[in-house]
PDB file of C-alpha atoms in Angstrom:
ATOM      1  CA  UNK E1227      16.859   5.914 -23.991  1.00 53.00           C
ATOM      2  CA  UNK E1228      18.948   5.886 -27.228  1.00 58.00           C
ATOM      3  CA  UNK E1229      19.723   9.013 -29.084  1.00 55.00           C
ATOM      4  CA  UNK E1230      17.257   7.274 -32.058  1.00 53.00           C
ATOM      5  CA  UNK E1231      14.323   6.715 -29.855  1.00 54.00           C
ATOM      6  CA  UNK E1232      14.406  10.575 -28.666  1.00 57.00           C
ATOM      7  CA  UNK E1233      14.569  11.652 -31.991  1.00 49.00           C
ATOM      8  CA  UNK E1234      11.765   9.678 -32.513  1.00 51.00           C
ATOM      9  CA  UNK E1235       9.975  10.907 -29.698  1.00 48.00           C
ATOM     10  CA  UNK E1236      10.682  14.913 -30.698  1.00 51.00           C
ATOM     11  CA  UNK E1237       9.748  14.165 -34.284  1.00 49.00           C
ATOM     12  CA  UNK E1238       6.054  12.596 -33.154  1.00 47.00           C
ATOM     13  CA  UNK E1239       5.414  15.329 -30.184  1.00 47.00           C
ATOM     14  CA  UNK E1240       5.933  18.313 -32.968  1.00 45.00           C
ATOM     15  CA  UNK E1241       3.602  16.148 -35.311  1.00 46.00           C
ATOM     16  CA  UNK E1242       1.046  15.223 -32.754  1.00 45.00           C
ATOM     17  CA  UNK E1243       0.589  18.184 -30.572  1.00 55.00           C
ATOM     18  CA  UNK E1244       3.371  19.246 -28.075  1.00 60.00           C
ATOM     19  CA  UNK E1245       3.848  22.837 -30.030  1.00 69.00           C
ATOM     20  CA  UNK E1246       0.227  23.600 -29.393  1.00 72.00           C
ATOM     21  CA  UNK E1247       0.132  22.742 -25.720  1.00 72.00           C
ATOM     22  CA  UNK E1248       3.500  24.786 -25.087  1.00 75.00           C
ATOM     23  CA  UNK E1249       1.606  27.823 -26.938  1.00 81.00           C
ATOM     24  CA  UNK E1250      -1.525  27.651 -24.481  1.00 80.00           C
ATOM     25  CA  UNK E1251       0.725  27.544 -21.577  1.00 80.00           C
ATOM     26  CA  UNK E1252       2.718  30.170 -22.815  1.00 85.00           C
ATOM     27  CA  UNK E1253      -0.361  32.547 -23.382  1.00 86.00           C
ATOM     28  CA  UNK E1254      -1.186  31.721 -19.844  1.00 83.00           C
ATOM     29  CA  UNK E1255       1.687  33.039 -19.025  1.00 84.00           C
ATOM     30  CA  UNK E1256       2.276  36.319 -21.293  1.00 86.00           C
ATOM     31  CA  UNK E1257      -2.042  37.094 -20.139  1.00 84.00           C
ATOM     32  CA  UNK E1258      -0.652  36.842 -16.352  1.00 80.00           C
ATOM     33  CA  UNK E1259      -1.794  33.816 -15.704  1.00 76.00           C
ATOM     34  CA  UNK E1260      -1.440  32.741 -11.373  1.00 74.00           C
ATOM     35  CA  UNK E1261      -0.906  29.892  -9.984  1.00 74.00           C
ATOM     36  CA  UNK E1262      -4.614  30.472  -7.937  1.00 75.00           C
ATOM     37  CA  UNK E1263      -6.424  30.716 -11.507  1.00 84.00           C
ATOM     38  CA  UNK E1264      -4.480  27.956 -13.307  1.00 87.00           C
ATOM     39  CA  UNK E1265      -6.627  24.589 -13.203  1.00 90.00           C
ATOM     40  CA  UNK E1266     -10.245  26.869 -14.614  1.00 92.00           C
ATOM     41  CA  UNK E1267      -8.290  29.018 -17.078  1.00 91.00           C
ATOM     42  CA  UNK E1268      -6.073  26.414 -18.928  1.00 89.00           C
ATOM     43  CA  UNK E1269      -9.553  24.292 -19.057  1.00 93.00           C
ATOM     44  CA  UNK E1270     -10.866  27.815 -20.572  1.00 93.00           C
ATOM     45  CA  UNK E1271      -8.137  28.020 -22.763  1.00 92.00           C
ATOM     46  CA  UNK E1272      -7.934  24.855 -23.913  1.00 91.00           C
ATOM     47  CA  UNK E1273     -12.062  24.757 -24.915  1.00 95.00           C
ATOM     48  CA  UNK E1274     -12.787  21.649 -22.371  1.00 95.00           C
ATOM     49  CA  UNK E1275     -15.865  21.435 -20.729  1.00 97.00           C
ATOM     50  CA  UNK E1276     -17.384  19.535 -18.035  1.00 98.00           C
ATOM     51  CA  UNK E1277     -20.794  17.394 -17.511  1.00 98.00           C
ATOM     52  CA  UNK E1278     -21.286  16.525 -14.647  1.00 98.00           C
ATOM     53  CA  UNK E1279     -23.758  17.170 -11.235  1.00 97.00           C
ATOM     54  CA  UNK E1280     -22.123  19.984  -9.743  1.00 96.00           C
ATOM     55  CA  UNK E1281     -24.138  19.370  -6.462  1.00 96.00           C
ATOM     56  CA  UNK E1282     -22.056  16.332  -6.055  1.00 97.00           C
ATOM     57  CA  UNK E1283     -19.279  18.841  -5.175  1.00 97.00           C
ATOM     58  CA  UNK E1284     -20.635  18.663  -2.076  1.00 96.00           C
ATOM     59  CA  UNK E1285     -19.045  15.111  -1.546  1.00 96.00           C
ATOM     60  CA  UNK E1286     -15.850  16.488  -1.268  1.00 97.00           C
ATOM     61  CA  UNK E1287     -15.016  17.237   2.551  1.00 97.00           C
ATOM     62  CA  UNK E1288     -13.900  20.771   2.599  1.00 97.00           C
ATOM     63  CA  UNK E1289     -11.088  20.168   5.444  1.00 97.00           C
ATOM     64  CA  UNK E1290      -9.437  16.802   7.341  1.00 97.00           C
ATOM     65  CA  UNK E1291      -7.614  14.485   5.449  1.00 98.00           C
ATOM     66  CA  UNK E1292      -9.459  12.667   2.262  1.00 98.00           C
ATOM     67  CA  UNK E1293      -8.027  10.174  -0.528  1.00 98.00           C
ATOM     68  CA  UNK E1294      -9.344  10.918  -3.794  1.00 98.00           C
ATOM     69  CA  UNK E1295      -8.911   8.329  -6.405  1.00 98.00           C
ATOM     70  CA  UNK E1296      -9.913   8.116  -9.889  1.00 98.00           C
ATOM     71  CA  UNK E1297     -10.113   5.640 -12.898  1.00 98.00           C
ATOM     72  CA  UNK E1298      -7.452   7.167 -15.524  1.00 97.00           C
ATOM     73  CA  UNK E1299      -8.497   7.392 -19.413  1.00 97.00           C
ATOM     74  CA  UNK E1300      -7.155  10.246 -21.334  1.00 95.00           C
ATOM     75  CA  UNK E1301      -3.788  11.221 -19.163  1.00 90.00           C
ATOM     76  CA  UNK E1302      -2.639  14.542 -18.234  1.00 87.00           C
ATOM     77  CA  UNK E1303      -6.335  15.782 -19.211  1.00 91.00           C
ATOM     78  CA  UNK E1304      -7.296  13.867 -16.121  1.00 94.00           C
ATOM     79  CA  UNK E1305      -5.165  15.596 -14.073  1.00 92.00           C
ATOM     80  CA  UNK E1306      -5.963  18.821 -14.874  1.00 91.00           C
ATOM     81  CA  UNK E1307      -9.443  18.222 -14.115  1.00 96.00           C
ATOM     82  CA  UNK E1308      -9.329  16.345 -11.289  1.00 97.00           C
ATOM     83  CA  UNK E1309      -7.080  19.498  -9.744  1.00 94.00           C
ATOM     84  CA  UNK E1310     -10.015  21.795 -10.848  1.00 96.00           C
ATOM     85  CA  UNK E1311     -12.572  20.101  -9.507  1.00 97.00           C
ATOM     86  CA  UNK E1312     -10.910  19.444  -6.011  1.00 97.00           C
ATOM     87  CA  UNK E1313      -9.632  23.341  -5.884  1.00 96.00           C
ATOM     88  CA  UNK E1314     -13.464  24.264  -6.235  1.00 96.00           C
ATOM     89  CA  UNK E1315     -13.419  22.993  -2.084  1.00 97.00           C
ATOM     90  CA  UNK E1316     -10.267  23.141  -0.947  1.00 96.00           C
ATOM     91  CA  UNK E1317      -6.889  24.035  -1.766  1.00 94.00           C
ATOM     92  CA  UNK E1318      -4.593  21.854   0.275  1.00 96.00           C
ATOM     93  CA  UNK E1319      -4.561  19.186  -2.098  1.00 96.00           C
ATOM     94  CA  UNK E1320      -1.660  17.235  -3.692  1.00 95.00           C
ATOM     95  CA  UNK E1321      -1.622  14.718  -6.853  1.00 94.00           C
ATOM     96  CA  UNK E1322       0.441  11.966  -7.858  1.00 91.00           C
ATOM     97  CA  UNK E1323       1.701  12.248 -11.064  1.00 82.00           C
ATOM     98  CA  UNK E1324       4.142  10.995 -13.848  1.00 73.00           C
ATOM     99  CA  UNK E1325       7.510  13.190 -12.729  1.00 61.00           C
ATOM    100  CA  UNK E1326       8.048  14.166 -16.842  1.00 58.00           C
ATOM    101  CA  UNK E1327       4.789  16.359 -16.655  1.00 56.00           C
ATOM    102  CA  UNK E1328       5.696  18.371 -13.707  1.00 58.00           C
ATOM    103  CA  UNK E1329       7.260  21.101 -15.690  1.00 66.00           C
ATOM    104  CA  UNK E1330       4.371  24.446 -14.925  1.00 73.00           C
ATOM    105  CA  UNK E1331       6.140  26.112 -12.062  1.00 77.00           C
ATOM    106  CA  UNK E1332       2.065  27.390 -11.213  1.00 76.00           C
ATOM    107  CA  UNK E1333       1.637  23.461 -10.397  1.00 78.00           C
ATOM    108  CA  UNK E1334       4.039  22.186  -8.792  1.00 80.00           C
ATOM    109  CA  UNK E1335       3.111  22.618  -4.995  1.00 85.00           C
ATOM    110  CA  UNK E1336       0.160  20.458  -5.646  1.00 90.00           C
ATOM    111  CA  UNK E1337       1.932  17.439  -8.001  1.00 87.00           C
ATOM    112  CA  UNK E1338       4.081  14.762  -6.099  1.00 87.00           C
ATOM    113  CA  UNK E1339       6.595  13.008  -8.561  1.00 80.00           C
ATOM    114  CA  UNK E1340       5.838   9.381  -9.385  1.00 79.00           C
ATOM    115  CA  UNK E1341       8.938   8.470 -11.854  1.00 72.00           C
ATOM    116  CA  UNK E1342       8.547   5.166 -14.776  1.00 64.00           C
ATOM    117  CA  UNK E1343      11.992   5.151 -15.198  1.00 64.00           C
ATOM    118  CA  UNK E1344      12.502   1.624 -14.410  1.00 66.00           C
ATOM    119  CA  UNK E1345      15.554   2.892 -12.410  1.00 76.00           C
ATOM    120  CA  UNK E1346      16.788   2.693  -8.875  1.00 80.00           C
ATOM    121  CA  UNK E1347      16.791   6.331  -8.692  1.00 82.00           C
ATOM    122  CA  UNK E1348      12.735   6.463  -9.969  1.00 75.00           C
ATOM    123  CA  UNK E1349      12.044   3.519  -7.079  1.00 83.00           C
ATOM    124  CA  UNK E1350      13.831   6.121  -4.314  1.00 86.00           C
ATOM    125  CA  UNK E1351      12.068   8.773  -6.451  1.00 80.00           C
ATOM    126  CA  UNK E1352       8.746   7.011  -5.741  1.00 82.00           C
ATOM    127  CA  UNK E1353       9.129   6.032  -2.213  1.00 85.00           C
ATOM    128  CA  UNK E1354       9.953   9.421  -1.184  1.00 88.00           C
ATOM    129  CA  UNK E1355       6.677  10.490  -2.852  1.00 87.00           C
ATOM    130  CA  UNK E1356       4.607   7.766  -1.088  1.00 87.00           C
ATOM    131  CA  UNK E1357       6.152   9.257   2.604  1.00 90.00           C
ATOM    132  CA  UNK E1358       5.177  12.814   1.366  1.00 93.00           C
ATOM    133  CA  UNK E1359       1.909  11.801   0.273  1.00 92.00           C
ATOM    134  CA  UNK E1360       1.248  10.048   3.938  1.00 92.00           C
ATOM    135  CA  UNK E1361       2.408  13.080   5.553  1.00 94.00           C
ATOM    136  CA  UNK E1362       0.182  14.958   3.922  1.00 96.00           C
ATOM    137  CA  UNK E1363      -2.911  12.985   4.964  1.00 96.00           C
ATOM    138  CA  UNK E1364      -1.621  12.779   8.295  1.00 94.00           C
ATOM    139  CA  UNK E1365      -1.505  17.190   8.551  1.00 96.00           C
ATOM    140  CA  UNK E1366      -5.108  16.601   7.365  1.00 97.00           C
ATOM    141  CA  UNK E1367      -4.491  17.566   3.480  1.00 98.00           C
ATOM    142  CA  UNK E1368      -6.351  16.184   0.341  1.00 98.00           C
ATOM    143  CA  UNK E1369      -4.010  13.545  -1.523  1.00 97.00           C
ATOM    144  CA  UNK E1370      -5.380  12.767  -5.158  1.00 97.00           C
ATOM    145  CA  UNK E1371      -4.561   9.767  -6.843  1.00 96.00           C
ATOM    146  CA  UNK E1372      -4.782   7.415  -9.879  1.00 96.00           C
ATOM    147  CA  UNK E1373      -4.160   4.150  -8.245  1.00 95.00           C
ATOM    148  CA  UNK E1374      -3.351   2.120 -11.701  1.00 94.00           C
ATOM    149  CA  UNK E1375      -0.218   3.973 -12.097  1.00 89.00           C
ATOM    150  CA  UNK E1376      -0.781   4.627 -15.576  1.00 89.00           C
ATOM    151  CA  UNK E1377      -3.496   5.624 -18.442  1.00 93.00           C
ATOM    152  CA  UNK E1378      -6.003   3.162 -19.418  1.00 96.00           C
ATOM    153  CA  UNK E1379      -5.128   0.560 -22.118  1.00 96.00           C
ATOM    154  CA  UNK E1380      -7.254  -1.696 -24.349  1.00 95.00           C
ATOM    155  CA  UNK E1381      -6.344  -5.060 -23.602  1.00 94.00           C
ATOM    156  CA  UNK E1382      -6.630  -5.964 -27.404  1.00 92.00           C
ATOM    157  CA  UNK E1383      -3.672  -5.262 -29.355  1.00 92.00           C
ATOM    158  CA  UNK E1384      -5.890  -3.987 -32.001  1.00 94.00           C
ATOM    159  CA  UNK E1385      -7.153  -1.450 -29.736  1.00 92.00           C
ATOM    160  CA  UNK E1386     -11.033  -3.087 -30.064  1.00 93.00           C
ATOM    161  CA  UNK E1387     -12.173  -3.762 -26.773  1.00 94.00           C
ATOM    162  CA  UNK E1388     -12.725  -0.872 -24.087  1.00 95.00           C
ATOM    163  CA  UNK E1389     -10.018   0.799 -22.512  1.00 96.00           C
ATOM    164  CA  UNK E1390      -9.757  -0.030 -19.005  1.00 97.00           C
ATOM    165  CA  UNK E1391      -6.952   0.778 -15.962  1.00 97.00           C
ATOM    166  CA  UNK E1392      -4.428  -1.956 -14.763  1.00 95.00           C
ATOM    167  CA  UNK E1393      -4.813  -3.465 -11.840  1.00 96.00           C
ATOM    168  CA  UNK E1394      -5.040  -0.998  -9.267  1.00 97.00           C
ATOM    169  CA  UNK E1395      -1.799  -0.858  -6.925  1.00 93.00           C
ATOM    170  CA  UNK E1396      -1.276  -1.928  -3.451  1.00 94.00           C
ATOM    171  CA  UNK E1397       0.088   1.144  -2.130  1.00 92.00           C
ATOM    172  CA  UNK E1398      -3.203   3.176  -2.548  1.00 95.00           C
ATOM    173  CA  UNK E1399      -4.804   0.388   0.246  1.00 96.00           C
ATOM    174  CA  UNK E1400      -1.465   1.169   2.523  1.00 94.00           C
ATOM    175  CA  UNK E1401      -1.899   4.693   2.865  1.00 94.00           C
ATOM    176  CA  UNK E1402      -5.708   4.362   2.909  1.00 96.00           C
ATOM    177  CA  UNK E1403      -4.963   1.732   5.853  1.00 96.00           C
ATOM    178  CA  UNK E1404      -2.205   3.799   7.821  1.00 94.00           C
ATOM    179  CA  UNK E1405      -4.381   7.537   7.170  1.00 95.00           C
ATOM    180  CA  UNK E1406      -7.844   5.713   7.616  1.00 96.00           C
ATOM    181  CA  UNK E1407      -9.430   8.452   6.301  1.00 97.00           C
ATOM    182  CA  UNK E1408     -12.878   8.862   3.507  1.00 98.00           C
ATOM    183  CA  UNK E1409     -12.261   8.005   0.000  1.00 98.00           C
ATOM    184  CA  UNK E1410     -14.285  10.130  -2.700  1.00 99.00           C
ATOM    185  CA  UNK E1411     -14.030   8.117  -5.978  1.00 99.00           C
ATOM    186  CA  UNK E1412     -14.447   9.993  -9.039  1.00 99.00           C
ATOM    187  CA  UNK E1413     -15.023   8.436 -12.521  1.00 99.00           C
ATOM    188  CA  UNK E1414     -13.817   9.822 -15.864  1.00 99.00           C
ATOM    189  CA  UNK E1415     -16.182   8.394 -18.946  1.00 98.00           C
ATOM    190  CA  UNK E1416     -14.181   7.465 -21.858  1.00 97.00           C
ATOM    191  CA  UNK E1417     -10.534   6.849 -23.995  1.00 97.00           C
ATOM    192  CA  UNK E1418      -8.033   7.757 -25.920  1.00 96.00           C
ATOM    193  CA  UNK E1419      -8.200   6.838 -29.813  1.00 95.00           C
ATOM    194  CA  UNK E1420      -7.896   3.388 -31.162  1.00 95.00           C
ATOM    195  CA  UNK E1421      -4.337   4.448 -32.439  1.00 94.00           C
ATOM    196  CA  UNK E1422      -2.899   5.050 -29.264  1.00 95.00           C
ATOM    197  CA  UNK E1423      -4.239   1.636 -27.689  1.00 96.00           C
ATOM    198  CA  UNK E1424      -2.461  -0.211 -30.637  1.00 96.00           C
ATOM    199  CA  UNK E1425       1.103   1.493 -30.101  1.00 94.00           C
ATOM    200  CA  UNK E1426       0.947   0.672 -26.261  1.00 94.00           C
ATOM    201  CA  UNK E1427       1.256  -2.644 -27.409  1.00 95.00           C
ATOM    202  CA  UNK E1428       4.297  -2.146 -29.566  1.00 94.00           C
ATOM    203  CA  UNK E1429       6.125   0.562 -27.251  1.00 90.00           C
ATOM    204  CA  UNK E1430       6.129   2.158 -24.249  1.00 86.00           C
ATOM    205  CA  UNK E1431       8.133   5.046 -25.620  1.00 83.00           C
ATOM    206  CA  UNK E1432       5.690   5.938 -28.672  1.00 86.00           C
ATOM    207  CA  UNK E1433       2.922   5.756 -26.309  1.00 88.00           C
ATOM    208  CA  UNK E1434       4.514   8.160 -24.200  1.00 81.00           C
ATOM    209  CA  UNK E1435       5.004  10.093 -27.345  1.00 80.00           C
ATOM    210  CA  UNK E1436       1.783  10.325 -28.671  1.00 86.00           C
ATOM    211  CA  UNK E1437       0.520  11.854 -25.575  1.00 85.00           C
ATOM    212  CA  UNK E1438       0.482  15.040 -26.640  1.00 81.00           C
ATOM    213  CA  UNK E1439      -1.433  14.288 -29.427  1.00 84.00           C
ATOM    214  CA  UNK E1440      -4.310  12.733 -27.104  1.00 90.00           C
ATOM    215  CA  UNK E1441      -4.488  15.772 -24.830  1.00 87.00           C
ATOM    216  CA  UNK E1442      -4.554  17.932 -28.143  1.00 87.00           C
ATOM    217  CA  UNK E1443      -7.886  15.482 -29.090  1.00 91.00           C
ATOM    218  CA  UNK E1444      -9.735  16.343 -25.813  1.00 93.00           C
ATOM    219  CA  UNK E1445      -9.615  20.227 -26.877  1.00 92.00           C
ATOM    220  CA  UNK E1446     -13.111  21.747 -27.685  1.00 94.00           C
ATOM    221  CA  UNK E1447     -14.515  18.673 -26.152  1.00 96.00           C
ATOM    222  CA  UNK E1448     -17.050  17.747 -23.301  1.00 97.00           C
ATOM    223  CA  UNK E1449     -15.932  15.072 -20.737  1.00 98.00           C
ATOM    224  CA  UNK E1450     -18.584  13.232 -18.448  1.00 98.00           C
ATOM    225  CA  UNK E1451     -17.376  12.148 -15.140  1.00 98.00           C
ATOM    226  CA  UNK E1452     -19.461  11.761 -11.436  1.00 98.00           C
ATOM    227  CA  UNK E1453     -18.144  12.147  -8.183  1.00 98.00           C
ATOM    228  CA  UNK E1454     -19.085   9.647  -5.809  1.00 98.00           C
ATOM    229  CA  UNK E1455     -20.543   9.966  -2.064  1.00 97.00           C
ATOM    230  CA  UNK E1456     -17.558  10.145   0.631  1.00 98.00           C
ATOM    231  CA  UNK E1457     -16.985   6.486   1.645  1.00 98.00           C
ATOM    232  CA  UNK E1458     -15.639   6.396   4.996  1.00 98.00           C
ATOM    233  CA  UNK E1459     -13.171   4.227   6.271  1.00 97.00           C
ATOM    234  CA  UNK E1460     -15.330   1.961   8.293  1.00 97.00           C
ATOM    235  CA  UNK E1461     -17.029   0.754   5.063  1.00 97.00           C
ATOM    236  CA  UNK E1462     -13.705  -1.100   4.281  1.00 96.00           C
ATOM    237  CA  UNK E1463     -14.198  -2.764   7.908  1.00 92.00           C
ATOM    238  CA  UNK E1464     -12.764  -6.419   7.059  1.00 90.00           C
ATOM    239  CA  UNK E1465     -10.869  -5.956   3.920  1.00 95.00           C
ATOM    240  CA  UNK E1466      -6.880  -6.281   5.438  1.00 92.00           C
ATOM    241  CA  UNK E1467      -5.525  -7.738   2.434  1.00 96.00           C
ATOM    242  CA  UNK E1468      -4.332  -4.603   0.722  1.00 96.00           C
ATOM    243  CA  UNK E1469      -4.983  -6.148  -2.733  1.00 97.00           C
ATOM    244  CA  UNK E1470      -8.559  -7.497  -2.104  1.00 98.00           C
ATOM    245  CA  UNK E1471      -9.026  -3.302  -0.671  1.00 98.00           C
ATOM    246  CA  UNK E1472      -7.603  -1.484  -3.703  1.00 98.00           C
ATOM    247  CA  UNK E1473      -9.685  -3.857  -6.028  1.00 98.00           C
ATOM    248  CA  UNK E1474     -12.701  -2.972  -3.725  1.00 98.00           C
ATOM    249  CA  UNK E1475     -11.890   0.953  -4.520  1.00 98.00           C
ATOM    250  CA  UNK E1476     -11.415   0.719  -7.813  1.00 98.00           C
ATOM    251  CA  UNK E1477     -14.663  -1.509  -8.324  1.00 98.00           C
ATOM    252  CA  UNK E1478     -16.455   1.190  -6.408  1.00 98.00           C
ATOM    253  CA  UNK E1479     -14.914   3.818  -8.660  1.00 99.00           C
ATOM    254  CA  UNK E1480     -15.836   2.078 -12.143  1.00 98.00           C
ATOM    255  CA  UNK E1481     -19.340   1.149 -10.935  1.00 98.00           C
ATOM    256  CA  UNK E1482     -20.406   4.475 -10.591  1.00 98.00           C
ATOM    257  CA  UNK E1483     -20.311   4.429 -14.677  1.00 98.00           C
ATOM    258  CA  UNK E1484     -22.054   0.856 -14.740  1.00 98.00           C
ATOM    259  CA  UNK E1485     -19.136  -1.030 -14.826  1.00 98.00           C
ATOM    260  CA  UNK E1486     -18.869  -4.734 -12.657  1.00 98.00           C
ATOM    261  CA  UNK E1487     -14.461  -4.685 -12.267  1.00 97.00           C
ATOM    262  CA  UNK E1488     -15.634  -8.514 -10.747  1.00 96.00           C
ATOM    263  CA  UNK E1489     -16.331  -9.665 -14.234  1.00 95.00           C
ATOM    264  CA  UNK E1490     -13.183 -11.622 -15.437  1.00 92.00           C
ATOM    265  CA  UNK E1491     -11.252  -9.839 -17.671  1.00 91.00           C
ATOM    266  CA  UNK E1492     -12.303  -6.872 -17.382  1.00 94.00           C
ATOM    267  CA  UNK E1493      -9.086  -5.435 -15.224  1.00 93.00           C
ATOM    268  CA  UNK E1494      -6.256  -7.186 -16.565  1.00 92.00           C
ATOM    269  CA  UNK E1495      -2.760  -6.480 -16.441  1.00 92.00           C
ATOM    270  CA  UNK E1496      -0.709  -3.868 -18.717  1.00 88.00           C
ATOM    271  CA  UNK E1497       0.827  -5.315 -22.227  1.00 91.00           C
ATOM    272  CA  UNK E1498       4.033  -6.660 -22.117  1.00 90.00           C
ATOM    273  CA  UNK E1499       5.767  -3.629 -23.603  1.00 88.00           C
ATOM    274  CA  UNK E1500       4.472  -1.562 -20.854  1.00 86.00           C
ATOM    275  CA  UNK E1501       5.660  -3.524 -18.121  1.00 82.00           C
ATOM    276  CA  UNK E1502       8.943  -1.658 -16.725  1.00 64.00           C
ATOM    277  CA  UNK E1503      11.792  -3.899 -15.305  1.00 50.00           C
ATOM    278  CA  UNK E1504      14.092  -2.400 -13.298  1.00 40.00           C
ATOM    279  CA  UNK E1505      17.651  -1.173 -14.355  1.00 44.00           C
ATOM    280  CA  UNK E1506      20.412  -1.396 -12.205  1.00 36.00           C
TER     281      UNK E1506
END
């Protein structure tokens, strides 16, 4: 990244939100904030709120190994919740997430890295993650994971059509194959603004950028999500292909909000300027 593009970055985090995300944290932390009340109070602090059927927290399995996976929309926001709502079971959970937001020392025993460097160090990076991950399925943990590697994107560069993930990855059906273990999908009901749709298609670095400024949008607000009924392994009896099985997860995941992923078009592939090559 060149020195102009970080400036660039720094200029639009301190316009967009960054300073007031540090400052909740940092109350957090002056208040004597722990690492066992972290997920509910920054959702406290930070004035989100929840709809959703909290009987359906009963889906999650409260011990053995379980794959959560999730349809990604807003970004770190997702994250948080998805944390809080799995700690409400159990606590031996773990999430894969982008390696520049693991930065709250409270979180880190439940994030594995997943790196977008487009380097060979973020490929090791990610590979190591993917044997941690299996490991901890295999000592019977919870792994939690947002299979489209990224947040959801409008696939019109004008931002006017519906914000939907990428194609969900091929690795999810591996480790759902080698653990063969339930899956609880959970889906998260709408996007980030229109402005944020149109810059991924210009840069991946803005986008990154302007982040902040989306979690910052989704304070004081309500988000609607459902958590689907345990699906267990033997419902994926036939699907080998690991492709044809992570497209059969994430259509499970996205109907549960009414939404066919079998209709062409509606999971396409990110925009060019998100698609990393890597360096070597």
């Amino acid at each position: 990244m060149s020195a102009a593009q970080r400036l660039l970055i720094k200029t639009v985090e301190l316009v967009t939100g960054q300073k007031k995300l540090k400052a909740v944290y940092d109350r957090f932390r002056a208040d004597g904030g722990t690492a066992e009340n972290f997920w509910s109070d920054m959702l406290r602090r930070t004035g989100i709120s929840l709809d959703f059927d909290r009987r359906a927290l009963a889906n999650i399995p409260a011990e053995g190994p379980l794959l959560v996976v999730a349809n990604h929309p807003f970004g770190l926001v997702d994250g948080l919740i998805l944390c809080w709502l799995i700690s409400q079971v159990r606590p031996d959970f773990q999430l894969l997430i982008n390696s520049v937001l693991i930065q709250a020392p409270e979180t880190r025993e439940h994030f594995l890295p997943i790196s977008f460097a487009g380097t060979r160090e973020a490929q090791a990076t990610n590979v190591q993650t993917r044997i941690e991950a299996r490991k901890h399925l295999e000592n019977g943990g919870a792994v939690l994971v947002f299979p489209a590697g990224g947040i959801s994107t409008s696939p019109d560069r004008w931002g006017a059509r519906p914000a939907m993930d990428a194609p969900w990855q091929a690795f999810i059906a591996q480790m759902l194959q080698r653990a063969r273990c339930p899956v609880v999908p959970v889906y998260f009901q709408g996007q980030n603004g229109r402005l944020f749709h149109i810059i991924s298609h210009i840069s991946a670095t803005l986008r990154l950028a302007l982040m902040a400024r989306e979690i910052r949008r989704r304070f004081n607000s309500r988000i609607n999500l459902k958590i689907g009924a345990p699906i267990p392994f033997s419902a994926f009896d036939g699907i080998s292909h690991r492709n044809a099985l992570s497209a059969e997860l994430c259509r499970r995941t996205y109907a549960l909000g009414g939404i066919d992923t079998t209709i062409p078009g509606t999971i396409v592939d990110w925009p060019a300027a998100l698609q990393v090559k890597v360096k070597r």
